[in-house]
Amino acid sequence: MLRRVAARPPMSPRRCWLVKSEPDAFSFDDLLAVPDRTTAWEGVRNHQARNFMRDGMRLGDPVLFYHSNAAPPGVAGVCRVVREAYPDPTAFDPRAPSYDPKSRREAPTWLMVDVQAVAPLPRYVALDALRANPALEGLELLRRGSRLSVMPVTPTHFDLICRMGALGRGALR
DNA sequence: GCCAACGTTGGC
DNA sequence: GCCAACGTTGGC
């Protein structure tokens, strides 16, 4: 019996994302080692990044995991959204570095999503390789002064970066 | 560790 | 609402 499984209407392209993490703090390998290979993306304290999580990120959306402040910086792996935006409890915790006294439980300012590791990129895709690929023109990450920690990536760019990382098709989508 | 490029804060 | 000072991000 045929069963309809499409999670979103036809012609609605799946959105893709990129998140940054400093590997010294939390690397893609760390994500692979965590129970369920799933973590809450806590601590985002930028409104635009928050809005992407709140308004854009949907269950199942694929996400590139980027290592910032690394040597070299680059894309280390792929994960996916496994829980949509919900309040970030670290904003309520006075001892947390990301504590925000202005965020109240009744009206949380800051949200987070859960992401689950899908697969590491067999070949790490370093930032200079991204910059060297003309087909990646327009990638938000490469914009001068870009500092967003959560940003959208077009499906075309997403697929290309996966291919640059030698990730076999079918790991996603 | 340096510093450019941002975002935020707060005085006015 | 302007804008200078300050803090943070993140490549190098």
Short mmCIF file of C-alpha atoms (C1' of nucleotides) in Angstrom, two decimals:
data_model
loop_
_atom_site.label_atom_id
_atom_site.label_comp_id
_atom_site.label_asym_id
_atom_site.label_seq_id
_atom_site.Cartn_x
_atom_site.Cartn_y
_atom_site.Cartn_z
CA MET A 1 0.00 0.00 0.00
CA LEU A 2 1.30 3.38 -0.94
CA ARG A 3 1.78 5.82 1.82
CA ARG A 4 2.44 9.48 1.55
CA VAL A 5 5.53 10.42 3.53
CA ALA A 6 6.39 13.83 2.17
CA ALA A 7 6.76 16.14 5.15
CA ARG A 8 6.31 19.30 3.17
CA PRO A 9 4.25 20.28 0.16
CA PRO A 10 5.58 19.53 -3.32
CA MET A 11 7.67 22.29 -4.90
CA SER A 12 8.80 23.47 -1.49
CA PRO A 13 12.54 22.95 -1.56
CA ARG A 14 14.05 21.65 1.64
CA ARG A 15 15.97 24.35 3.39
CA CYS A 16 19.57 23.73 4.29
CA TRP A 17 21.68 25.35 6.99
CA LEU A 18 25.15 25.85 8.35
CA VAL A 19 26.05 26.15 12.01
CA LYS A 20 29.40 27.14 13.47
CA SER A 21 31.16 25.68 16.44
CA GLU A 22 34.64 26.13 17.79
CA PRO A 23 36.03 22.59 17.84
CA ASP A 24 37.97 23.34 21.02
CA ALA A 25 34.60 23.83 22.67
CA PHE A 26 32.49 21.31 20.75
CA SER A 27 33.63 19.53 17.61
CA PHE A 28 31.80 17.31 15.16
CA ASP A 29 33.61 14.35 16.71
CA ASP A 30 32.20 15.44 20.06
CA LEU A 31 28.72 15.33 18.53
CA LEU A 32 29.35 11.81 17.23
CA ALA A 33 30.36 10.74 20.72
CA VAL A 34 27.33 12.12 22.51
CA PRO A 35 24.30 9.90 23.30
CA ASP A 36 22.00 9.67 20.29
CA ARG A 37 24.56 11.83 18.45
CA THR A 38 22.19 14.66 19.33
CA THR A 39 22.76 17.97 21.05
CA ALA A 40 20.82 21.12 21.83
CA TRP A 41 22.27 24.08 19.91
CA GLU A 42 22.30 26.26 22.98
CA GLY A 43 23.90 29.61 23.58
CA VAL A 44 22.99 31.43 20.36
CA ARG A 45 22.73 35.10 21.34
CA ASN A 46 22.25 36.82 18.05
CA HIS A 47 18.78 37.81 16.91
CA GLN A 48 19.27 37.00 13.25
CA ALA A 49 20.65 33.56 14.05
CA ARG A 50 17.81 33.04 16.52
CA ASN A 51 15.29 33.99 13.85
CA PHE A 52 16.71 31.46 11.42
CA MET A 53 16.27 28.78 14.06
CA ARG A 54 12.77 29.95 14.98
CA ASP A 55 11.36 30.74 11.55
CA GLY A 56 13.41 28.62 9.21
CA MET A 57 14.72 25.42 10.67
CA ARG A 58 12.29 22.54 10.35
CA LEU A 59 12.42 18.93 11.37
CA GLY A 60 14.73 16.99 9.09
CA ASP A 61 16.46 19.99 7.55
CA PRO A 62 20.10 19.16 6.75
CA VAL A 63 22.81 21.20 8.45
CA LEU A 64 26.50 21.63 7.71
CA PHE A 65 28.68 21.59 10.81
CA TYR A 66 31.43 24.20 10.45
CA HIS A 67 34.53 24.44 12.61
CA SER A 68 35.35 28.08 13.31
CA ASN A 69 38.51 29.25 15.03
CA ALA A 70 40.10 26.02 13.90
CA ALA A 71 43.29 25.22 12.05
CA PRO A 72 42.14 25.24 9.38
CA PRO A 73 38.54 26.34 9.68
CA GLY A 74 36.13 24.30 7.55
CA VAL A 75 33.12 22.03 7.23
CA ALA A 76 33.54 18.83 9.22
CA GLY A 77 30.26 17.02 8.88
CA VAL A 78 26.55 16.94 8.28
CA CYS A 79 23.78 16.81 10.81
CA ARG A 80 20.04 17.35 10.76
CA VAL A 81 17.39 19.16 12.75
CA VAL A 82 15.65 16.67 15.06
CA ARG A 83 13.75 19.16 17.20
CA GLU A 84 12.42 22.55 16.20
CA ALA A 85 13.00 25.73 18.17
CA TYR A 86 12.27 25.77 21.90
CA PRO A 87 13.45 27.96 24.79
CA ASP A 88 17.16 27.91 25.62
CA PRO A 89 17.37 27.20 29.37
CA THR A 90 20.95 28.45 29.61
CA ALA A 91 19.54 31.97 29.21
CA PHE A 92 17.85 31.56 32.62
CA ASP A 93 20.91 30.23 34.42
CA PRO A 94 22.93 32.99 36.14
CA ARG A 95 26.00 30.73 36.17
CA ALA A 96 25.90 30.01 32.45
CA PRO A 97 28.17 32.11 30.24
CA SER A 98 25.21 32.67 27.94
CA TYR A 99 22.95 33.86 30.80
CA ASP A 100 20.65 36.69 29.79
CA PRO A 101 18.78 38.32 32.67
CA LYS A 102 16.43 39.98 30.19
CA SER A 103 15.13 36.62 28.97
CA ARG A 104 12.26 35.47 31.17
CA ARG A 105 10.72 32.03 31.30
CA GLU A 106 7.29 33.48 30.52
CA ALA A 107 8.71 35.18 27.44
CA PRO A 108 11.98 33.55 26.40
CA THR A 109 14.22 35.68 24.23
CA TRP A 110 16.52 32.89 23.17
CA LEU A 111 15.72 29.63 21.47
CA MET A 112 17.60 26.57 20.35
CA VAL A 113 17.06 23.54 18.14
CA ASP A 114 18.35 20.00 18.53
CA VAL A 115 20.66 18.62 15.86
CA GLN A 116 21.75 15.06 15.30
CA ALA A 117 24.92 14.00 13.51
CA VAL A 118 24.32 12.29 10.18
CA ALA A 119 27.86 11.69 8.96
CA PRO A 120 31.29 13.27 8.97
CA LEU A 121 32.54 14.50 5.63
CA PRO A 122 35.08 11.88 4.51
CA ARG A 123 37.21 14.81 3.34
CA TYR A 124 37.27 17.89 5.54
CA VAL A 125 36.34 20.90 3.40
CA ALA A 126 38.60 23.73 4.50
CA LEU A 127 37.58 27.37 4.21
CA ASP A 128 40.20 28.07 1.54
CA ALA A 129 38.73 25.30 -0.61
CA LEU A 130 35.30 26.88 -0.22
CA ARG A 131 36.69 30.26 -1.22
CA ALA A 132 38.46 28.74 -4.21
CA ASN A 133 35.25 27.32 -5.66
CA PRO A 134 33.54 29.88 -7.93
CA ALA A 135 30.31 27.87 -7.78
CA LEU A 136 30.01 28.84 -4.12
CA GLU A 137 29.76 32.52 -4.86
CA GLY A 138 27.07 34.05 -2.67
CA LEU A 139 27.57 31.59 0.17
CA GLU A 140 26.81 33.62 3.29
CA LEU A 141 29.74 32.11 5.15
CA LEU A 142 32.14 33.60 2.59
CA ARG A 143 30.74 37.08 2.82
CA ARG A 144 33.20 39.59 4.14
CA GLY A 145 32.62 40.13 7.83
CA SER A 146 30.08 37.34 8.08
CA ARG A 147 29.77 36.37 11.72
CA LEU A 148 26.43 34.62 11.92
CA SER A 149 26.60 31.33 13.78
CA VAL A 150 23.46 29.97 12.12
CA MET A 151 22.83 30.70 8.47
CA PRO A 152 20.90 29.36 5.51
CA VAL A 153 22.64 27.57 2.64
CA THR A 154 21.02 26.97 -0.73
CA PRO A 155 20.37 23.29 -1.54
CA THR A 156 22.70 23.67 -4.53
CA HIS A 157 25.54 24.94 -2.37
CA PHE A 158 24.78 22.33 0.24
CA ASP A 159 25.02 19.48 -2.26
CA LEU A 160 28.19 20.90 -3.75
CA ILE A 161 29.90 21.16 -0.37
CA CYS A 162 28.89 17.57 0.41
CA ARG A 163 30.42 16.49 -2.89
CA MET A 164 33.59 18.45 -2.15
CA GLY A 165 33.65 16.52 1.12
CA ALA A 166 33.25 13.21 -0.75
CA LEU A 167 30.02 12.50 1.06
CA GLY A 168 28.08 9.96 -0.94
CA ARG A 169 24.69 11.06 -2.13
CA GLY A 170 21.82 9.48 -0.30
CA ALA A 171 23.20 10.22 3.12
CA LEU A 172 20.47 12.83 3.11
CA ARG A 173 17.49 13.75 0.94
"C1'" DG B 1 47.99 37.29 19.96
"C1'" DC B 2 46.54 40.67 16.46
"C1'" DC B 3 43.06 43.12 14.45
"C1'" DA B 4 39.13 43.98 11.09
"C1'" DA B 5 34.41 43.83 11.07
"C1'" DC B 6 30.58 43.64 13.24
"C1'" DG B 7 26.83 44.06 17.09
"C1'" DT B 8 25.46 46.21 21.40
"C1'" DT B 9 25.23 49.64 24.85
"C1'" DG B 10 24.30 53.90 26.74
"C1'" DG B 11 24.89 59.02 27.02
"C1'" DC B 12 22.89 62.77 25.02
"C1'" DG C 1 17.72 58.58 16.90
"C1'" DC C 2 22.70 59.48 16.67
"C1'" DC C 3 27.09 57.80 17.48
"C1'" DA C 4 31.31 56.81 20.29
"C1'" DA C 5 32.94 53.31 23.19
"C1'" DC C 6 33.19 48.81 24.04
"C1'" DG C 7 32.76 43.73 23.50
"C1'" DT C 8 32.80 39.72 20.45
"C1'" DT C 9 33.73 36.93 16.46
"C1'" DG C 10 36.79 34.59 13.83
"C1'" DG C 11 40.50 34.51 10.18
"C1'" DC C 12 45.18 34.77 10.13
#
